[in-house]
Amino acid sequence: MRAPASSSAGCTGYSATATTAVTYPLTAAPSPSAPARVGPGSIGIGWNPVAGATRYTLQESANGAGWVTLLSDGRTSVGVSRGNGSYAYRVQACNFVNCGAWSGFATVNVALPPPATSQGSNLQGRLH
């Protein structure tokens, strides 16, 4: 943008060129996918990118506790390992101006198999 200065004596030459970047506030929230189980206790969480977002904040609530931030960067998916319990995840898109609304949340219940025991060999020893 360039503009001349004006007064009753006349106008000056044009000013130097200035550039302005406009960043719009975010109006959309990402949609997290239902966590996918990729192995015992391993959870994959992903969400759709939001136009204009430069980073995403992912939070987790374990067993109904408060929200804890797991990441705040440009990724749109992450994998985590968890023990037995119920986990909820929500995500928020951000840019240089603001952060949009939090998404709805996706939940997953982790129920790991019981550990293997050696009771079978003990029983065999008692039967002889």
mmCIF file of N, CA and C in Angstrom:
data_model
loop_
_atom_site.group_PDB
_atom_site.id
_atom_site.type_symbol
_atom_site.label_atom_id
_atom_site.label_comp_id
_atom_site.label_asym_id
_atom_site.label_seq_id
_atom_site.Cartn_x
_atom_site.Cartn_y
_atom_site.Cartn_z
ATOM 1 N N MET A 1 0.847 -1.151 0.000
ATOM 2 C CA MET A 1 0.000 0.000 0.000
ATOM 3 C C MET A 1 0.904 1.228 0.000
ATOM 4 N N ARG A 2 0.564 2.240 -0.802
ATOM 5 C CA ARG A 2 1.320 3.493 -0.854
ATOM 6 C C ARG A 2 0.341 4.662 -0.803
ATOM 7 N N ALA A 3 0.772 5.766 -0.184
ATOM 8 C CA ALA A 3 -0.104 6.935 -0.091
ATOM 9 C C ALA A 3 0.731 8.209 -0.078
ATOM 10 N N PRO A 4 0.258 9.289 -0.745
ATOM 11 C CA PRO A 4 0.967 10.572 -0.668
ATOM 12 C C PRO A 4 0.477 11.350 0.548
ATOM 13 N N ALA A 5 1.330 12.238 1.061
ATOM 14 C CA ALA A 5 0.915 13.140 2.135
ATOM 15 C C ALA A 5 0.383 14.411 1.482
ATOM 16 N N SER A 6 -0.693 14.963 2.017
ATOM 17 C CA SER A 6 -1.299 16.167 1.435
ATOM 18 C C SER A 6 -1.454 17.247 2.486
ATOM 19 N N SER A 7 -1.302 18.504 2.051
ATOM 20 C CA SER A 7 -1.568 19.661 2.900
ATOM 21 C C SER A 7 -2.027 20.796 1.998
ATOM 22 N N SER A 8 -2.275 22.007 2.563
ATOM 23 C CA SER A 8 -2.718 23.146 1.745
ATOM 24 C C SER A 8 -1.622 23.595 0.792
ATOM 25 N N ALA A 9 -0.372 23.209 1.049
ATOM 26 C CA ALA A 9 0.737 23.581 0.172
ATOM 27 C C ALA A 9 0.895 22.615 -0.992
ATOM 28 N N GLY A 10 0.231 21.488 -0.970
ATOM 29 C CA GLY A 10 0.339 20.516 -2.057
ATOM 30 C C GLY A 10 0.564 19.114 -1.525
ATOM 31 N N CYS A 11 0.938 18.224 -2.423
ATOM 32 C CA CYS A 11 1.140 16.821 -2.066
ATOM 33 C C CYS A 11 2.599 16.456 -2.211
ATOM 34 N N THR A 12 3.046 15.526 -1.421
ATOM 35 C CA THR A 12 4.408 15.004 -1.517
ATOM 36 C C THR A 12 4.399 13.791 -2.428
ATOM 37 N N GLY A 13 5.553 13.191 -2.596
ATOM 38 C CA GLY A 13 5.641 11.947 -3.349
ATOM 39 C C GLY A 13 5.032 10.811 -2.542
ATOM 40 N N TYR A 14 4.910 9.689 -3.176
ATOM 41 C CA TYR A 14 4.332 8.537 -2.510
ATOM 42 C C TYR A 14 5.304 7.970 -1.477
ATOM 43 N N SER A 15 4.737 7.377 -0.449
ATOM 44 C CA SER A 15 5.537 6.724 0.584
ATOM 45 C C SER A 15 6.094 5.412 0.043
ATOM 46 N N ALA A 16 6.967 4.804 0.854
ATOM 47 C CA ALA A 16 7.490 3.479 0.503
ATOM 48 C C ALA A 16 6.353 2.465 0.565
ATOM 49 N N THR A 17 6.511 1.349 -0.105
ATOM 50 C CA THR A 17 5.496 0.304 -0.127
ATOM 51 C C THR A 17 5.486 -0.446 1.195
ATOM 52 N N ALA A 18 4.305 -0.712 1.704
ATOM 53 C CA ALA A 18 4.142 -1.506 2.921
ATOM 54 C C ALA A 18 3.273 -2.714 2.586
ATOM 55 N N THR A 19 3.582 -3.821 3.223
ATOM 56 C CA THR A 19 2.828 -5.049 3.004
ATOM 57 C C THR A 19 2.119 -5.428 4.291
ATOM 58 N N THR A 20 0.887 -5.852 4.167
ATOM 59 C CA THR A 20 0.105 -6.276 5.322
ATOM 60 C C THR A 20 -0.428 -7.672 5.057
ATOM 61 N N ALA A 21 -0.256 -8.554 6.037
ATOM 62 C CA ALA A 21 -0.811 -9.898 5.948
ATOM 63 C C ALA A 21 -2.028 -9.969 6.861
ATOM 64 N N VAL A 22 -3.097 -10.516 6.365
ATOM 65 C CA VAL A 22 -4.320 -10.655 7.151
ATOM 66 C C VAL A 22 -4.499 -12.128 7.501
ATOM 67 N N THR A 23 -4.605 -12.414 8.791
ATOM 68 C CA THR A 23 -4.863 -13.772 9.255
ATOM 69 C C THR A 23 -6.235 -13.770 9.896
ATOM 70 N N TYR A 24 -7.107 -14.618 9.397
ATOM 71 C CA TYR A 24 -8.477 -14.662 9.891
ATOM 72 C C TYR A 24 -8.584 -15.586 11.091
ATOM 73 N N PRO A 25 -9.460 -15.264 12.038
ATOM 74 C CA PRO A 25 -9.694 -16.171 13.162
ATOM 75 C C PRO A 25 -10.259 -17.498 12.665
ATOM 76 N N LEU A 26 -9.945 -18.561 13.372
ATOM 77 C CA LEU A 26 -10.460 -19.882 13.024
ATOM 78 C C LEU A 26 -11.916 -20.000 13.454
ATOM 79 N N THR A 27 -12.718 -20.579 12.598
ATOM 80 C CA THR A 27 -14.133 -20.738 12.924
ATOM 81 C C THR A 27 -14.550 -22.203 12.968
ATOM 82 N N ALA A 28 -13.695 -23.107 12.522
ATOM 83 C CA ALA A 28 -14.042 -24.534 12.496
ATOM 84 C C ALA A 28 -13.244 -25.291 13.554
ATOM 85 N N ALA A 29 -13.812 -26.382 14.035
ATOM 86 C CA ALA A 29 -13.120 -27.270 14.969
ATOM 87 C C ALA A 29 -12.768 -28.558 14.242
ATOM 88 N N PRO A 30 -11.625 -29.149 14.565
ATOM 89 C CA PRO A 30 -11.291 -30.448 13.974
ATOM 90 C C PRO A 30 -12.261 -31.513 14.473
ATOM 91 N N SER A 31 -12.310 -32.625 13.769
ATOM 92 C CA SER A 31 -13.133 -33.758 14.186
ATOM 93 C C SER A 31 -12.217 -34.936 14.464
ATOM 94 N N PRO A 32 -12.032 -35.287 15.748
ATOM 95 C CA PRO A 32 -11.150 -36.422 16.032
ATOM 96 C C PRO A 32 -11.795 -37.726 15.598
ATOM 97 N N SER A 33 -10.979 -38.631 15.088
ATOM 98 C CA SER A 33 -11.497 -39.952 14.746
ATOM 99 C C SER A 33 -11.570 -40.762 16.022
ATOM 100 N N ALA A 34 -12.485 -41.712 16.037
ATOM 101 C CA ALA A 34 -12.541 -42.613 17.180
ATOM 102 C C ALA A 34 -11.189 -43.304 17.262
ATOM 103 N N PRO A 35 -10.585 -43.289 18.417
ATOM 104 C CA PRO A 35 -9.252 -43.893 18.517
ATOM 105 C C PRO A 35 -9.244 -45.324 18.003
ATOM 106 N N ALA A 36 -8.234 -45.647 17.264
ATOM 107 C CA ALA A 36 -8.080 -46.987 16.707
ATOM 108 C C ALA A 36 -7.066 -47.752 17.549
ATOM 109 N N ARG A 37 -7.383 -48.967 17.899
ATOM 110 C CA ARG A 37 -6.455 -49.795 18.665
ATOM 111 C C ARG A 37 -5.461 -50.405 17.692
ATOM 112 N N VAL A 38 -4.176 -50.149 17.939
ATOM 113 C CA VAL A 38 -3.145 -50.673 17.051
ATOM 114 C C VAL A 38 -2.316 -51.764 17.722
ATOM 115 N N GLY A 39 -2.628 -52.094 18.935
ATOM 116 C CA GLY A 39 -1.925 -53.142 19.666
ATOM 117 C C GLY A 39 -2.383 -53.093 21.112
ATOM 118 N N PRO A 40 -1.970 -54.040 21.939
ATOM 119 C CA PRO A 40 -2.379 -54.020 23.340
ATOM 120 C C PRO A 40 -1.972 -52.710 24.019
ATOM 121 N N GLY A 41 -2.952 -51.908 24.384
ATOM 122 C CA GLY A 41 -2.695 -50.639 25.054
ATOM 123 C C GLY A 41 -2.266 -49.505 24.147
ATOM 124 N N SER A 42 -2.131 -49.752 22.848
ATOM 125 C CA SER A 42 -1.722 -48.704 21.908
ATOM 126 C C SER A 42 -2.946 -48.101 21.235
ATOM 127 N N ILE A 43 -3.028 -46.777 21.230
ATOM 128 C CA ILE A 43 -4.172 -46.068 20.671
ATOM 129 C C ILE A 43 -3.670 -45.084 19.626
ATOM 130 N N GLY A 44 -4.290 -45.085 18.447
ATOM 131 C CA GLY A 44 -3.988 -44.095 17.411
ATOM 132 C C GLY A 44 -5.105 -43.073 17.363
ATOM 133 N N ILE A 45 -4.772 -41.787 17.466
ATOM 134 C CA ILE A 45 -5.763 -40.714 17.448
ATOM 135 C C ILE A 45 -5.439 -39.808 16.271
ATOM 136 N N GLY A 46 -6.425 -39.484 15.458
ATOM 137 C CA GLY A 46 -6.228 -38.598 14.312
ATOM 138 C C GLY A 46 -7.383 -37.623 14.195
ATOM 139 N N TRP A 47 -7.185 -36.552 13.434
ATOM 140 C CA TRP A 47 -8.240 -35.561 13.216
ATOM 141 C C TRP A 47 -8.014 -34.891 11.885
ATOM 142 N N ASN A 48 -9.076 -34.291 11.353
ATOM 143 C CA ASN A 48 -8.996 -33.624 10.059
ATOM 144 C C ASN A 48 -8.278 -32.279 10.203
ATOM 145 N N PRO A 49 -7.509 -31.886 9.201
ATOM 146 C CA PRO A 49 -6.888 -30.556 9.245
ATOM 147 C C PRO A 49 -7.949 -29.472 9.070
ATOM 148 N N VAL A 50 -7.702 -28.305 9.653
ATOM 149 C CA VAL A 50 -8.598 -27.160 9.552
ATOM 150 C C VAL A 50 -7.886 -26.082 8.742
ATOM 151 N N ALA A 51 -8.556 -25.522 7.732
ATOM 152 C CA ALA A 51 -7.967 -24.485 6.892
ATOM 153 C C ALA A 51 -7.512 -23.310 7.754
ATOM 154 N N GLY A 52 -6.269 -22.886 7.573
ATOM 155 C CA GLY A 52 -5.718 -21.744 8.296
ATOM 156 C C GLY A 52 -5.047 -22.094 9.608
ATOM 157 N N ALA A 53 -5.153 -23.345 10.052
ATOM 158 C CA ALA A 53 -4.531 -23.742 11.318
ATOM 159 C C ALA A 53 -3.034 -23.939 11.130
ATOM 160 N N THR A 54 -2.268 -23.522 12.127
ATOM 161 C CA THR A 54 -0.819 -23.729 12.110
ATOM 162 C C THR A 54 -0.382 -24.739 13.164
ATOM 163 N N ARG A 55 -1.259 -25.006 14.143
ATOM 164 C CA ARG A 55 -0.962 -26.012 15.163
ATOM 165 C C ARG A 55 -2.270 -26.532 15.753
ATOM 166 N N TYR A 56 -2.157 -27.689 16.411
ATOM 167 C CA TYR A 56 -3.302 -28.336 17.048
ATOM 168 C C TYR A 56 -2.917 -28.679 18.481
ATOM 169 N N THR A 57 -3.861 -28.536 19.396
ATOM 170 C CA THR A 57 -3.652 -28.929 20.784
ATOM 171 C C THR A 57 -4.533 -30.141 21.046
ATOM 172 N N LEU A 58 -3.900 -31.245 21.449
ATOM 173 C CA LEU A 58 -4.615 -32.482 21.760
ATOM 174 C C LEU A 58 -4.605 -32.664 23.263
ATOM 175 N N GLN A 59 -5.778 -32.926 23.839
ATOM 176 C CA GLN A 59 -5.886 -33.175 25.267
ATOM 177 C C GLN A 59 -6.523 -34.524 25.528
ATOM 178 N N GLU A 60 -6.181 -35.093 26.695
ATOM 179 C CA GLU A 60 -6.684 -36.395 27.118
ATOM 180 C C GLU A 60 -7.279 -36.274 28.521
ATOM 181 N N SER A 61 -8.364 -36.991 28.745
ATOM 182 C CA SER A 61 -8.944 -37.141 30.084
ATOM 183 C C SER A 61 -8.939 -38.628 30.394
ATOM 184 N N ALA A 62 -8.183 -39.021 31.405
ATOM 185 C CA ALA A 62 -8.076 -40.430 31.776
ATOM 186 C C ALA A 62 -9.034 -40.734 32.919
ATOM 187 N N ASN A 63 -9.933 -41.689 32.703
ATOM 188 C CA ASN A 63 -10.863 -42.148 33.726
ATOM 189 C C ASN A 63 -11.673 -41.018 34.350
ATOM 190 N N GLY A 64 -12.082 -40.049 33.533
ATOM 191 C CA GLY A 64 -12.923 -38.954 34.002
ATOM 192 C C GLY A 64 -12.190 -37.832 34.713
ATOM 193 N N ALA A 65 -10.882 -37.869 34.768
ATOM 194 C CA ALA A 65 -10.100 -36.808 35.414
ATOM 195 C C ALA A 65 -10.070 -35.572 34.512
ATOM 196 N N GLY A 66 -9.407 -34.521 34.948
ATOM 197 C CA GLY A 66 -9.304 -33.291 34.169
ATOM 198 C C GLY A 66 -8.523 -33.493 32.877
ATOM 199 N N TRP A 67 -8.604 -32.507 31.994
ATOM 200 C CA TRP A 67 -7.935 -32.568 30.696
ATOM 201 C C TRP A 67 -6.458 -32.250 30.846
ATOM 202 N N VAL A 68 -5.616 -33.046 30.174
ATOM 203 C CA VAL A 68 -4.165 -32.872 30.180
ATOM 204 C C VAL A 68 -3.711 -32.738 28.732
ATOM 205 N N THR A 69 -2.867 -31.742 28.437
ATOM 206 C CA THR A 69 -2.378 -31.539 27.076
ATOM 207 C C THR A 69 -1.307 -32.572 26.739
ATOM 208 N N LEU A 70 -1.507 -33.287 25.627
ATOM 209 C CA LEU A 70 -0.538 -34.277 25.150
ATOM 210 C C LEU A 70 0.400 -33.696 24.106
ATOM 211 N N LEU A 71 -0.106 -32.780 23.264
ATOM 212 C CA LEU A 71 0.737 -32.158 22.247
ATOM 213 C C LEU A 71 0.145 -30.830 21.829
ATOM 214 N N SER A 72 0.997 -29.972 21.300
ATOM 215 C CA SER A 72 0.572 -28.694 20.727
ATOM 216 C C SER A 72 1.556 -28.371 19.611
ATOM 217 N N ASP A 73 1.290 -28.919 18.422
ATOM 218 C CA ASP A 73 2.162 -28.702 17.270
ATOM 219 C C ASP A 73 1.366 -28.904 15.985
ATOM 220 N N GLY A 74 2.027 -29.091 14.877
ATOM 221 C CA GLY A 74 1.361 -29.175 13.589
ATOM 222 C C GLY A 74 0.857 -30.543 13.189
ATOM 223 N N ARG A 75 1.067 -31.569 14.013
ATOM 224 C CA ARG A 75 0.630 -32.924 13.652
ATOM 225 C C ARG A 75 -0.892 -33.043 13.627
ATOM 226 N N THR A 76 -1.386 -34.000 12.831
ATOM 227 C CA THR A 76 -2.825 -34.297 12.805
ATOM 228 C C THR A 76 -3.101 -35.744 13.223
ATOM 229 N N SER A 77 -2.124 -36.385 13.823
ATOM 230 C CA SER A 77 -2.328 -37.719 14.394
ATOM 231 C C SER A 77 -1.196 -38.002 15.375
ATOM 232 N N VAL A 78 -1.469 -38.932 16.285
ATOM 233 C CA VAL A 78 -0.468 -39.320 17.278
ATOM 234 C C VAL A 78 -0.841 -40.697 17.805
ATOM 235 N N GLY A 79 0.138 -41.429 18.262
ATOM 236 C CA GLY A 79 -0.086 -42.720 18.900
ATOM 237 C C GLY A 79 0.348 -42.647 20.357
ATOM 238 N N VAL A 80 -0.421 -43.263 21.250
ATOM 239 C CA VAL A 80 -0.087 -43.295 22.671
ATOM 240 C C VAL A 80 -0.273 -44.712 23.198
ATOM 241 N N SER A 81 0.405 -45.049 24.265
ATOM 242 C CA SER A 81 0.236 -46.346 24.933
ATOM 243 C C SER A 81 -0.393 -46.091 26.292
ATOM 244 N N ARG A 82 -1.422 -46.849 26.624
ATOM 245 C CA ARG A 82 -2.163 -46.652 27.863
ATOM 246 C C ARG A 82 -2.467 -47.992 28.515
ATOM 247 N N GLY A 83 -2.629 -47.973 29.832
ATOM 248 C CA GLY A 83 -3.042 -49.144 30.601
ATOM 249 C C GLY A 83 -4.554 -49.230 30.630
ATOM 250 N N ASN A 84 -5.067 -50.154 31.432
ATOM 251 C CA ASN A 84 -6.515 -50.337 31.557
ATOM 252 C C ASN A 84 -7.176 -49.034 31.972
ATOM 253 N N GLY A 85 -8.307 -48.713 31.359
ATOM 254 C CA GLY A 85 -9.046 -47.519 31.730
ATOM 255 C C GLY A 85 -9.851 -46.974 30.578
ATOM 256 N N SER A 86 -10.505 -45.853 30.838
ATOM 257 C CA SER A 86 -11.305 -45.160 29.839
ATOM 258 C C SER A 86 -10.643 -43.820 29.544
ATOM 259 N N TYR A 87 -10.443 -43.524 28.262
ATOM 260 C CA TYR A 87 -9.721 -42.322 27.852
ATOM 261 C C TYR A 87 -10.559 -41.533 26.850
ATOM 262 N N ALA A 88 -10.634 -40.224 27.061
ATOM 263 C CA ALA A 88 -11.334 -39.334 26.143
ATOM 264 C C ALA A 88 -10.310 -38.374 25.547
ATOM 265 N N TYR A 89 -10.501 -38.012 24.280
ATOM 266 C CA TYR A 89 -9.579 -37.125 23.574
ATOM 267 C C TYR A 89 -10.355 -36.013 22.889
ATOM 268 N N ARG A 90 -9.811 -34.784 22.950
ATOM 269 C CA ARG A 90 -10.380 -33.647 22.226
ATOM 270 C C ARG A 90 -9.230 -32.855 21.623
ATOM 271 N N VAL A 91 -9.537 -32.101 20.559
ATOM 272 C CA VAL A 91 -8.493 -31.365 19.848
ATOM 273 C C VAL A 91 -9.014 -29.970 19.487
ATOM 274 N N GLN A 92 -8.068 -29.039 19.397
ATOM 275 C CA GLN A 92 -8.376 -27.644 19.093
ATOM 276 C C GLN A 92 -7.379 -27.154 18.044
ATOM 277 N N ALA A 93 -7.863 -26.453 17.016
ATOM 278 C CA ALA A 93 -7.003 -25.887 15.974
ATOM 279 C C ALA A 93 -6.655 -24.447 16.351
ATOM 280 N N CYS A 94 -5.403 -24.045 16.087
ATOM 281 C CA CYS A 94 -4.950 -22.689 16.414
ATOM 282 C C CYS A 94 -4.172 -22.112 15.237
ATOM 283 N N ASN A 95 -4.152 -20.780 15.145
ATOM 284 C CA ASN A 95 -3.270 -20.080 14.218
ATOM 285 C C ASN A 95 -2.626 -18.926 14.969
ATOM 286 N N PHE A 96 -2.038 -17.960 14.257
ATOM 287 C CA PHE A 96 -1.333 -16.862 14.909
ATOM 288 C C PHE A 96 -2.275 -15.882 15.600
ATOM 289 N N VAL A 97 -3.550 -15.933 15.270
ATOM 290 C CA VAL A 97 -4.526 -14.996 15.827
ATOM 291 C C VAL A 97 -5.209 -15.573 17.063
ATOM 292 N N ASN A 98 -5.689 -16.796 16.958
ATOM 293 C CA ASN A 98 -6.455 -17.381 18.051
ATOM 294 C C ASN A 98 -6.521 -18.888 17.920
ATOM 295 N N CYS A 99 -7.254 -19.482 18.836
ATOM 296 C CA CYS A 99 -7.584 -20.905 18.765
ATOM 297 C C CYS A 99 -9.090 -21.014 18.588
ATOM 298 N N GLY A 100 -9.506 -21.972 17.781
ATOM 299 C CA GLY A 100 -10.929 -22.197 17.568
ATOM 300 C C GLY A 100 -11.531 -22.968 18.726
ATOM 301 N N ALA A 101 -12.756 -23.398 18.549
ATOM 302 C CA ALA A 101 -13.470 -24.155 19.578
ATOM 303 C C ALA A 101 -12.862 -25.549 19.721
ATOM 304 N N TRP A 102 -13.045 -26.140 20.897
ATOM 305 C CA TRP A 102 -12.645 -27.532 21.099
ATOM 306 C C TRP A 102 -13.585 -28.431 20.304
ATOM 307 N N SER A 103 -13.038 -29.513 19.820
ATOM 308 C CA SER A 103 -13.850 -30.512 19.116
ATOM 309 C C SER A 103 -14.734 -31.230 20.125
ATOM 310 N N GLY A 104 -15.632 -32.047 19.597
ATOM 311 C CA GLY A 104 -16.284 -33.024 20.452
ATOM 312 C C GLY A 104 -15.201 -34.015 20.870
ATOM 313 N N PHE A 105 -15.507 -34.944 21.734
ATOM 314 C CA PHE A 105 -14.443 -35.863 22.119
ATOM 315 C C PHE A 105 -14.727 -37.283 21.668
ATOM 316 N N ALA A 106 -13.628 -37.992 21.455
ATOM 317 C CA ALA A 106 -13.678 -39.407 21.093
ATOM 318 C C ALA A 106 -13.179 -40.188 22.297
ATOM 319 N N THR A 107 -13.795 -41.307 22.577
ATOM 320 C CA THR A 107 -13.387 -42.096 23.746
ATOM 321 C C THR A 107 -12.978 -43.505 23.333
ATOM 322 N N VAL A 108 -12.154 -44.092 24.154
ATOM 323 C CA VAL A 108 -11.740 -45.479 23.960
ATOM 324 C C VAL A 108 -11.569 -46.115 25.334
ATOM 325 N N ASN A 109 -11.968 -47.372 25.445
ATOM 326 C CA ASN A 109 -11.771 -48.136 26.673
ATOM 327 C C ASN A 109 -10.675 -49.153 26.417
ATOM 328 N N VAL A 110 -9.675 -49.165 27.275
ATOM 329 C CA VAL A 110 -8.569 -50.112 27.151
ATOM 330 C C VAL A 110 -8.753 -51.190 28.210
ATOM 331 N N ALA A 111 -8.778 -52.441 27.781
ATOM 332 C CA ALA A 111 -8.864 -53.597 28.683
ATOM 333 C C ALA A 111 -7.793 -54.579 28.241
ATOM 334 N N LEU A 112 -6.661 -54.504 28.896
ATOM 335 C CA LEU A 112 -5.547 -55.380 28.544
ATOM 336 C C LEU A 112 -5.831 -56.799 29.026
ATOM 337 N N PRO A 113 -5.341 -57.818 28.297
ATOM 338 C CA PRO A 113 -5.532 -59.197 28.756
ATOM 339 C C PRO A 113 -4.750 -59.418 30.056
ATOM 340 N N PRO A 114 -5.231 -60.308 30.911
ATOM 341 C CA PRO A 114 -4.498 -60.570 32.152
ATOM 342 C C PRO A 114 -3.132 -61.179 31.822
ATOM 343 N N PRO A 115 -2.169 -60.946 32.689
ATOM 344 C CA PRO A 115 -0.844 -61.517 32.426
ATOM 345 C C PRO A 115 -0.888 -63.049 32.487
ATOM 346 N N ALA A 116 -0.043 -63.679 31.703
ATOM 347 C CA ALA A 116 0.048 -65.145 31.697
ATOM 348 C C ALA A 116 0.620 -65.597 33.033
ATOM 349 N N THR A 117 0.105 -66.706 33.522
ATOM 350 C CA THR A 117 0.609 -67.224 34.799
ATOM 351 C C THR A 117 1.233 -68.591 34.578
ATOM 352 N N SER A 118 1.971 -69.033 35.540
ATOM 353 C CA SER A 118 2.589 -70.360 35.449
ATOM 354 C C SER A 118 1.842 -71.365 36.314
ATOM 355 N N GLN A 119 0.584 -71.076 36.653
ATOM 356 C CA GLN A 119 -0.195 -71.985 37.485
ATOM 357 C C GLN A 119 -0.420 -73.332 36.819
ATOM 358 N N GLY A 120 -0.489 -73.366 35.494
ATOM 359 C CA GLY A 120 -0.682 -74.639 34.808
ATOM 360 C C GLY A 120 0.402 -75.632 35.135
ATOM 361 N N SER A 121 1.662 -75.213 35.195
ATOM 362 C CA SER A 121 2.750 -76.144 35.510
ATOM 363 C C SER A 121 2.698 -76.555 36.969
ATOM 364 N N ASN A 122 2.229 -75.665 37.856
ATOM 365 C CA ASN A 122 2.102 -76.031 39.269
ATOM 366 C C ASN A 122 1.022 -77.092 39.471
ATOM 367 N N LEU A 123 -0.080 -76.980 38.720
ATOM 368 C CA LEU A 123 -1.156 -77.958 38.827
ATOM 369 C C LEU A 123 -0.691 -79.336 38.358
ATOM 370 N N GLN A 124 0.082 -79.368 37.307
ATOM 371 C CA GLN A 124 0.573 -80.660 36.798
ATOM 372 C C GLN A 124 1.437 -81.334 37.852
ATOM 373 N N GLY A 125 2.249 -80.562 38.539
ATOM 374 C CA GLY A 125 3.110 -81.139 39.556
ATOM 375 C C GLY A 125 2.312 -81.738 40.706
ATOM 376 N N ARG A 126 1.159 -81.162 41.035
ATOM 377 C CA ARG A 126 0.341 -81.643 42.143
ATOM 378 C C ARG A 126 -0.458 -82.904 41.737
ATOM 379 N N LEU A 127 -0.718 -83.080 40.463
ATOM 380 C CA LEU A 127 -1.530 -84.216 40.026
ATOM 381 C C LEU A 127 -0.734 -85.520 39.970
ATOM 382 N N HIS A 128 0.549 -85.460 39.939
ATOM 383 C CA HIS A 128 1.344 -86.701 39.813
ATOM 384 C C HIS A 128 1.332 -87.525 41.044
#
